Short mmCIF file of C-alpha atoms and ligand atoms in Angstrom, two decimals:
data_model
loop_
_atom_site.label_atom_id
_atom_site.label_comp_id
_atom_site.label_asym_id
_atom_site.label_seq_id
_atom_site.Cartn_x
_atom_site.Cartn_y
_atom_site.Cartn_z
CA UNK W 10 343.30 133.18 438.07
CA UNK W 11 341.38 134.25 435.09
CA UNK W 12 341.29 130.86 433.66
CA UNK W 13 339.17 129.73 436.87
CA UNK W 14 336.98 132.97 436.52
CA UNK W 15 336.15 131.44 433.22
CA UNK W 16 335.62 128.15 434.44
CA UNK W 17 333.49 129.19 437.27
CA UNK W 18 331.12 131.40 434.99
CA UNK W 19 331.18 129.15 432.64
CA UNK W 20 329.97 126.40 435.28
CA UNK W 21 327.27 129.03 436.35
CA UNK W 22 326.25 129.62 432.80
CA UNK W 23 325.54 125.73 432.10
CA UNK W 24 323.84 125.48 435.51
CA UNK W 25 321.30 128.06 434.76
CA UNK W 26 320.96 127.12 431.06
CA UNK W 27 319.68 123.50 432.56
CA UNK W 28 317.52 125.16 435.41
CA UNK W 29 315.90 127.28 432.78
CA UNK W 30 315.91 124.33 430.30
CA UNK W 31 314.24 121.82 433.07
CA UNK W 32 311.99 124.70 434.33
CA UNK W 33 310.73 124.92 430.13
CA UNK W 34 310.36 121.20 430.23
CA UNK W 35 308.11 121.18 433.75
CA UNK W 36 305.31 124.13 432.01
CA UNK W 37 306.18 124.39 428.63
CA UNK W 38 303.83 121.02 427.86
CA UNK W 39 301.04 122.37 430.40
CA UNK W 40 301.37 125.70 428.97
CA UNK W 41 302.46 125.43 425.29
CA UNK W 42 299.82 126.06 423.18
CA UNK W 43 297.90 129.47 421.70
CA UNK W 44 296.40 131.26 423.70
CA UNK W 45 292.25 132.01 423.82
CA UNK W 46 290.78 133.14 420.49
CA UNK W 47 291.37 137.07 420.29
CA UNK W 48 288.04 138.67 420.52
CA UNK W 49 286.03 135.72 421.87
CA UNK W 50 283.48 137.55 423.53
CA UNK W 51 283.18 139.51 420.17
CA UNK W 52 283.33 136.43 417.86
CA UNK W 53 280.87 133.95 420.47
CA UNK W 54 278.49 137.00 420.57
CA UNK W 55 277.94 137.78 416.81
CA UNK W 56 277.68 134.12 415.77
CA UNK W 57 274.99 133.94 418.38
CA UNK W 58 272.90 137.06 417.17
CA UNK W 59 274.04 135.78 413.40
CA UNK W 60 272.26 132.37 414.31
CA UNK W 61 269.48 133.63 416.08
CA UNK W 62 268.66 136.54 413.43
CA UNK W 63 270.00 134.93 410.19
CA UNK W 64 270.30 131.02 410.54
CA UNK W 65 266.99 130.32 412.44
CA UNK W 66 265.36 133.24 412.79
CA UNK W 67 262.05 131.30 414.66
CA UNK W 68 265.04 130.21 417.38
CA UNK W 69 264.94 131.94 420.89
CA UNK W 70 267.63 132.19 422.57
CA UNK W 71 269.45 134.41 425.31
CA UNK W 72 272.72 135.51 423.60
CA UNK W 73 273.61 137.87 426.80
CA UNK W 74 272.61 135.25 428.99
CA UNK W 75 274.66 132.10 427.06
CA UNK W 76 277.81 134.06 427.08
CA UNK W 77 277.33 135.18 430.96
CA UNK W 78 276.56 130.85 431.11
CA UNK W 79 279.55 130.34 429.25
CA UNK W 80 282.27 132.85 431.02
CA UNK W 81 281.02 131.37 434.35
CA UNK W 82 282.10 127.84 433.14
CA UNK W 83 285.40 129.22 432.09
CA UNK W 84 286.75 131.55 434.72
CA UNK W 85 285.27 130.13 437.59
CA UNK W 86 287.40 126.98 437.62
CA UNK W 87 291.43 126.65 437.16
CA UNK W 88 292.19 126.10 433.73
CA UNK W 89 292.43 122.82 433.55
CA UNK W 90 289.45 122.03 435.87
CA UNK W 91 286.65 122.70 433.42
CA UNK W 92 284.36 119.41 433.62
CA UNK W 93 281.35 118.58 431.69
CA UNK W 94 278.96 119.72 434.41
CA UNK W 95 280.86 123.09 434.77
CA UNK W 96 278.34 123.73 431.01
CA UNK W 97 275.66 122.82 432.83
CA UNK W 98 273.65 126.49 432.67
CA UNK W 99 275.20 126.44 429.33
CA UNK W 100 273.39 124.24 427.77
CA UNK W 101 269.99 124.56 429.73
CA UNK W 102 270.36 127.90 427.72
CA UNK W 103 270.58 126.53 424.54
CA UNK W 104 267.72 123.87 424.19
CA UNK W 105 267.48 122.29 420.65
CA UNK W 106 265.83 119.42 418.73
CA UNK W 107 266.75 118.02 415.50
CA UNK W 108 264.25 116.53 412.87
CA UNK W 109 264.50 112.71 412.56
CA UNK W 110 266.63 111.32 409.01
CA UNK W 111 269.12 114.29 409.34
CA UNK W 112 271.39 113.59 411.70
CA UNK W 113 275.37 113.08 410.39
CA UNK W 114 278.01 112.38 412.96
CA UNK W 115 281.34 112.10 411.80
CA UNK W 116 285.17 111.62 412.86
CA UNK W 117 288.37 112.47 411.47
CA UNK W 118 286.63 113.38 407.98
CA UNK W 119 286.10 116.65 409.26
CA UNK W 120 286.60 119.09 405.78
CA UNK W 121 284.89 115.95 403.63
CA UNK W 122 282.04 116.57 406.34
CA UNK W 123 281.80 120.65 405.72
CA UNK W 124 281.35 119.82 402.06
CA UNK W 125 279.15 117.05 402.34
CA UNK W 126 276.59 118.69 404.86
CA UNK W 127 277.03 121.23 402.08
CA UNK W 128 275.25 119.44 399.88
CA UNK W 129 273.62 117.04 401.20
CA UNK W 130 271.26 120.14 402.48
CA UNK W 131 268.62 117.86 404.67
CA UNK W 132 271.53 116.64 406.83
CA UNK W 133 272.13 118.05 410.25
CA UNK W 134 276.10 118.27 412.14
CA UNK W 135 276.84 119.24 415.46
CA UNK W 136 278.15 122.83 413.63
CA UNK W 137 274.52 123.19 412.71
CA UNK W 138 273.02 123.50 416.02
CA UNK W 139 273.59 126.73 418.05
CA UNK W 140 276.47 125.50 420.45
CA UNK W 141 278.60 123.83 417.23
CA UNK W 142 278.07 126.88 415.55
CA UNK W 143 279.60 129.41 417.97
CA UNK W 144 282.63 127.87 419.50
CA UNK W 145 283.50 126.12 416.01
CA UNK W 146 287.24 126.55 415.76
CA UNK W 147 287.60 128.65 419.57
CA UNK W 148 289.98 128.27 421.68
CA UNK W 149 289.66 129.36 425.37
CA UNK W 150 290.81 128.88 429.34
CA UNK W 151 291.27 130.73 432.16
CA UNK W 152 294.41 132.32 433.58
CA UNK W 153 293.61 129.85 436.73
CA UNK W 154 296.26 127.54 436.69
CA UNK W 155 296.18 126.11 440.39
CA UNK W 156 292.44 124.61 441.66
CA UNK W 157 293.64 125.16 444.64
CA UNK W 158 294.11 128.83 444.59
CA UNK W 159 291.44 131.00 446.32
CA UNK W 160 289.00 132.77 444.45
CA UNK W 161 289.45 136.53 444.49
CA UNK W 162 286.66 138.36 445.59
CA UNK W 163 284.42 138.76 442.64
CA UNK W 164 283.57 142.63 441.61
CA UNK W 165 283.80 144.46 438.62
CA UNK W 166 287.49 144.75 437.32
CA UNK W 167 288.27 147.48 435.30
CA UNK W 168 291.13 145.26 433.63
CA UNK W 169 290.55 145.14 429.59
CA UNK W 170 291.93 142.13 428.16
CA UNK W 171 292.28 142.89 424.14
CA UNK W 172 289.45 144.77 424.48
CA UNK W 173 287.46 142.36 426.35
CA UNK W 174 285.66 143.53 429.53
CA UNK W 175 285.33 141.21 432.23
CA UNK W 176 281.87 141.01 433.70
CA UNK W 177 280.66 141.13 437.31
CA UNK W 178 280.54 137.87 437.88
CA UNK W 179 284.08 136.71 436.89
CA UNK W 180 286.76 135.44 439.07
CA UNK W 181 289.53 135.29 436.68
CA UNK W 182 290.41 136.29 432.70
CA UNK W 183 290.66 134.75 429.76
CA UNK W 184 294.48 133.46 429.36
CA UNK W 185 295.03 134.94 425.65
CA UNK W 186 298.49 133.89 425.89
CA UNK W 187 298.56 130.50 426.19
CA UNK W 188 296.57 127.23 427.14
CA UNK W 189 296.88 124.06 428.26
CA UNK W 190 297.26 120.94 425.48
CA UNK W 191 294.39 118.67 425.71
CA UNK W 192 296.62 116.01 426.84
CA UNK W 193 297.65 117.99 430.13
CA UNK W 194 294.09 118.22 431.70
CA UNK W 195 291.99 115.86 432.85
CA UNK W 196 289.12 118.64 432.32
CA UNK W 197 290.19 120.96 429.86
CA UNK W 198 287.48 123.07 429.02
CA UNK W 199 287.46 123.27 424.90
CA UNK W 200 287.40 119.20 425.24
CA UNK W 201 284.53 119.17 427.92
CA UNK W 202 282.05 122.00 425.78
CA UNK W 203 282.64 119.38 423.15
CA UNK W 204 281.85 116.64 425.09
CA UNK W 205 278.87 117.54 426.26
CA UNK W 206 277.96 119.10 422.96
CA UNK W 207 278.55 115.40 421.16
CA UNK W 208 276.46 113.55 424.22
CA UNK W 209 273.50 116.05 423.75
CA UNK W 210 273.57 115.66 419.76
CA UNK W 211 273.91 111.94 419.91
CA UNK W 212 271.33 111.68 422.20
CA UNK W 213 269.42 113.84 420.53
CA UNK W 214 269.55 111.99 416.97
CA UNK W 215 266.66 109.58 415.87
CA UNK W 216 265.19 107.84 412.61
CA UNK W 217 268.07 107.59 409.87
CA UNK W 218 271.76 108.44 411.29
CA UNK W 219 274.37 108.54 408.68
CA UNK W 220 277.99 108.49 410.17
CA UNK W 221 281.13 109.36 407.81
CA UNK W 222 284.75 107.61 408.81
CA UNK W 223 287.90 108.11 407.19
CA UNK W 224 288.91 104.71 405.41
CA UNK W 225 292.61 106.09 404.66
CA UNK W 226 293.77 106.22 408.26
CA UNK W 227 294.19 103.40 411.06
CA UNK W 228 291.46 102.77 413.14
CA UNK W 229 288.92 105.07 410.80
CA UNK W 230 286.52 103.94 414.10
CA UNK W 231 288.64 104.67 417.42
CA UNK W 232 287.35 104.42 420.32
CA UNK W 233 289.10 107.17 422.00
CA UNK W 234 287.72 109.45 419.77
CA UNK W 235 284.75 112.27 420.33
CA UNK W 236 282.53 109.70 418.05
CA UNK W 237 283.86 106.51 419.44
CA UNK W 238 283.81 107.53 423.08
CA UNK W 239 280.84 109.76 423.44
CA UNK W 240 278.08 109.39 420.63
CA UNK W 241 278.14 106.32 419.65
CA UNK W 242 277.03 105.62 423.35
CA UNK W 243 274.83 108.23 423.33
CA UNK W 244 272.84 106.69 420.57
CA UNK W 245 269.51 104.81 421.46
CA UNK W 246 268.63 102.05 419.52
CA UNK W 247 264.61 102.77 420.58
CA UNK W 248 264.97 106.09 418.71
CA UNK W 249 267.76 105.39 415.66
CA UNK W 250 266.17 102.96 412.94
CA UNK W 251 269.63 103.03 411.01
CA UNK W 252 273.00 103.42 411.48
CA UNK W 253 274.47 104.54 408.03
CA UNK W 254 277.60 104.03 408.18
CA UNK W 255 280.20 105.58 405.03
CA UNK W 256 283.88 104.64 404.81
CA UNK W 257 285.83 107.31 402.40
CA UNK W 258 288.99 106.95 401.69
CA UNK W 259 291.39 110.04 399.91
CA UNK W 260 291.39 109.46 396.30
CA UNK W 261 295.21 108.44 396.11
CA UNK W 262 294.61 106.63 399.43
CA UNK W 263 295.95 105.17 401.36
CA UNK W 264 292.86 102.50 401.33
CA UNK W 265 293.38 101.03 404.47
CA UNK W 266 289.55 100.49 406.06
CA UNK W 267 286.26 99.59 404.21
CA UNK W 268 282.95 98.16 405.45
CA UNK W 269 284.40 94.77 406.37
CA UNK W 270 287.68 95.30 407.52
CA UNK W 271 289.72 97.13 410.64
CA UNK W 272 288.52 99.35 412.95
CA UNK W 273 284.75 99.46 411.18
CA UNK W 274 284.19 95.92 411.07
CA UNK W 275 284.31 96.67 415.28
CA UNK W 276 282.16 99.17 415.03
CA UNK W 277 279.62 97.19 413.17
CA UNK W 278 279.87 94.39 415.89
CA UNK W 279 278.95 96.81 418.11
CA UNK W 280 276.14 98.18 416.95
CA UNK W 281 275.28 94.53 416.47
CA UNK W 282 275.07 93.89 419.98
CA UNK W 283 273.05 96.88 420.84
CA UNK W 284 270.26 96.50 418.51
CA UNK W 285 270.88 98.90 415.76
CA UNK W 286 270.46 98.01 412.55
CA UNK W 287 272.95 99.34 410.02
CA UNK W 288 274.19 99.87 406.30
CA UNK W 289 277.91 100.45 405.49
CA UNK W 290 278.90 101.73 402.21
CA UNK W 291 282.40 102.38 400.71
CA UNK W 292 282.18 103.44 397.65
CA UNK W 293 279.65 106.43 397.86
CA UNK W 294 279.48 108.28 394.83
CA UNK W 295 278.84 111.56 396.07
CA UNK W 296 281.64 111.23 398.47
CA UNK W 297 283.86 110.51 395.35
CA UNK W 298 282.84 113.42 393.58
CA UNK W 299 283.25 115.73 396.96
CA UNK W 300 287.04 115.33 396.12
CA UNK W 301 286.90 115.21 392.63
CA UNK W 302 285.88 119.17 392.61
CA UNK W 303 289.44 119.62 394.41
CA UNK W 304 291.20 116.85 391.52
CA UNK W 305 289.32 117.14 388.63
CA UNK W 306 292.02 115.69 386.55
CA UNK W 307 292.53 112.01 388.84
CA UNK W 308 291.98 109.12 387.22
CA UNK W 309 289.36 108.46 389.78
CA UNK W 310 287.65 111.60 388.40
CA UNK W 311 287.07 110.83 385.08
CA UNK W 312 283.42 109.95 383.44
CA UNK W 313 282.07 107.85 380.39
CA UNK W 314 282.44 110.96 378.53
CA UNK W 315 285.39 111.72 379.19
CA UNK W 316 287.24 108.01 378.25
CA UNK W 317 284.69 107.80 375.41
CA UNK W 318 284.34 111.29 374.30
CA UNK W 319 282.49 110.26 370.99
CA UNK W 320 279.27 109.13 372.20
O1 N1C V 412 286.74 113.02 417.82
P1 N1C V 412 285.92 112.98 416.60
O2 N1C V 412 286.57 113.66 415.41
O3 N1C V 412 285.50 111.60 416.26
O4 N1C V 412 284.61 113.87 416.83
C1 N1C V 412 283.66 114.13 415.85
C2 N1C V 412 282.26 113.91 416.34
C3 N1C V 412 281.26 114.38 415.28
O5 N1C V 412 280.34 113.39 414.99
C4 N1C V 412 280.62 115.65 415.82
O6 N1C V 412 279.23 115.49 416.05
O7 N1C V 412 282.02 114.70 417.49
C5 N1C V 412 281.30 115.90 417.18
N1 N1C V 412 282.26 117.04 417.15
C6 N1C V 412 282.08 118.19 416.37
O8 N1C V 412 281.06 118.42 415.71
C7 N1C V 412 283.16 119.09 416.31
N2 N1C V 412 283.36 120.23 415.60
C8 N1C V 412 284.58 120.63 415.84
C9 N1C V 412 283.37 116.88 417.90
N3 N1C V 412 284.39 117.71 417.82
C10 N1C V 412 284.29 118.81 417.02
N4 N1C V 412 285.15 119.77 416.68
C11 N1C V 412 286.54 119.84 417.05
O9 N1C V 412 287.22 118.74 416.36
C12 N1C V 412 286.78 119.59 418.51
O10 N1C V 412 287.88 120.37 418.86
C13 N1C V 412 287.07 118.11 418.57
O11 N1C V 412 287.82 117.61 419.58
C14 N1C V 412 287.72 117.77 417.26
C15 N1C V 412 287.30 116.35 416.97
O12 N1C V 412 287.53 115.98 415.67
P2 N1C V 412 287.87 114.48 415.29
O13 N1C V 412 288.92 113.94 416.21
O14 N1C V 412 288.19 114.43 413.83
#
């Protein structure tokens, strides 16, 4: 008798486990990743007033009203709804224009980027304009899972989330639990501000455009990625003289793309066929000595002096 009590709760046991194991396996990759950036209202808020006040202090812009722009976006949709268009009042609240020569797009040579724009003072990113520069590194959705859901009634709520308040106009919270991966939305709203941030820089950029690819991966140009699938269509040959284009590679490597081979000899043909004209280089100096300030000691590194330390 109590050997089939134990079999029977054991059976039980192994039934739920699975349930529970298949019912993980159904959310967990819709719902597995952090959760909105603690204090994003705080954090979105302050780099806005930093910009405004510190960065470009001859800029005008709405702070109150971009974040009211950008928590409509957000909250009004399900979480994984958030499409380009949903930043629509967004970005009509956030007008900018970029001197010609400056532009730098870039993709998967994001830290090489930071330290290049660093220097290279006259050039312009997509953190440099007032959108880049606030939700740089953010995370954020709703709590709105299902589109189909009806939208409470909207109304103040008194409900604090970390010490957020939720304004008048929203219909939902911030989820500061979790969010969605990328890969489990067709709309997912970090992905779309981005999106539409990229197409409004690219289209945005004129005269001299430098772009920086990562020689040391596969497919340094993909077209799946922010640059291959949004700006480099949203260029306009009528307004870009030159496409610059500079293939870096780590300094132990791998060295697996350069000017005229892979992935960048593809995007050259491209450009090709639109119009552009273009210059590749892969063996920029400065680039070189970027990394060198991390490895002072590679090989790569050293100067005349150093091998020759007599003259
Ligand atoms: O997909 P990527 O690179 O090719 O996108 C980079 C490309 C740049 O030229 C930028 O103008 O797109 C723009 N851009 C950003 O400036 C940016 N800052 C931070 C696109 N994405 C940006 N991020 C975040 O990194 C964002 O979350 C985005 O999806 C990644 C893309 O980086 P990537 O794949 O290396």
């Amino acid at each position: 008798m109590e050997r089939v009590r134990m079999m029977v709760t054991n059976f039980i046991t192994s039934v739920a486990a699975c349930l529970l194991l298949l019912f993980m396996t159904r959310v967990a990759p819709l719902r597995a990743h952090l959760g909105t950036t603690p204090n994003i209202k705080h954090i979105v808020m302050g780099r806005c007033f930093n910009y405004v006040t510190l960065v470009k202090p001859d800029s005008r812009f709405d702070c109150e009203e971009i974040w009211r722009a950008f928590e409509e976006a957000v909250l009004r949709q399900a979480s994984c709804d958030v499409a380009c268009e949903h930043y629509r009042r967004l970005f009509r609240a956030m007008p900018q224009t970029g001197a010609c020569h400056r532009f730098l797009l870039w993709s998967k040579t994001r830290k090489l980027t930071q330290d290049y724009a660093a220097v290279a003072r006259h050039l312009w990113t997509l953190e440099d304009t007032l959108a880049g520069y606030m939700f740089n590194d953010l995370i954020w959705c709703s709590q709105q899972e299902d589109s189909r859901r009806p939208l409470p009634a909207t109304g103040w709520r008194g409900d604090q989330s970390q010490g957020q308040a939720v304004s008048a106009t929203s219909v939902s919270d911030f989820d500061f639990g979790s969010c969605p991966e990328w890969s489990a939305c067709l709309h997912h709203p970090v992905h779309s501000l981005w999106r539409q941030a990229s197409k409004n820089f690219a289209e945005m950029a004129c005269g001299n455009v430098t772009v920086l690819l990562n020689g040391s991966i596969e497919k340094a140009f993909n077209r799946n990625s922010m640059f291959g699938s949004v700006e480099l269509d949203g260029l306009n040959p009528q307004r870009v003289h030159y496409v610059n284009i500079k293939v870096a590679t780590n300094l132990d490597g791998p060295f697996i793309e350069s000017c005229g081979r892979g992935s960048v000899a593809d995007l050259i043909h491209i450009l090709q066929a639109r119009g552009f004209r273009w210059t590749c280089s892969d063996s920029d100096r400065i680039l070189t000595m970027l990394q060198c300030v991390h490895k002072p000691e590679h090989r790569a590194c050293r100067t005349c002096a150093d091998t020759h330390p007599g003259i």
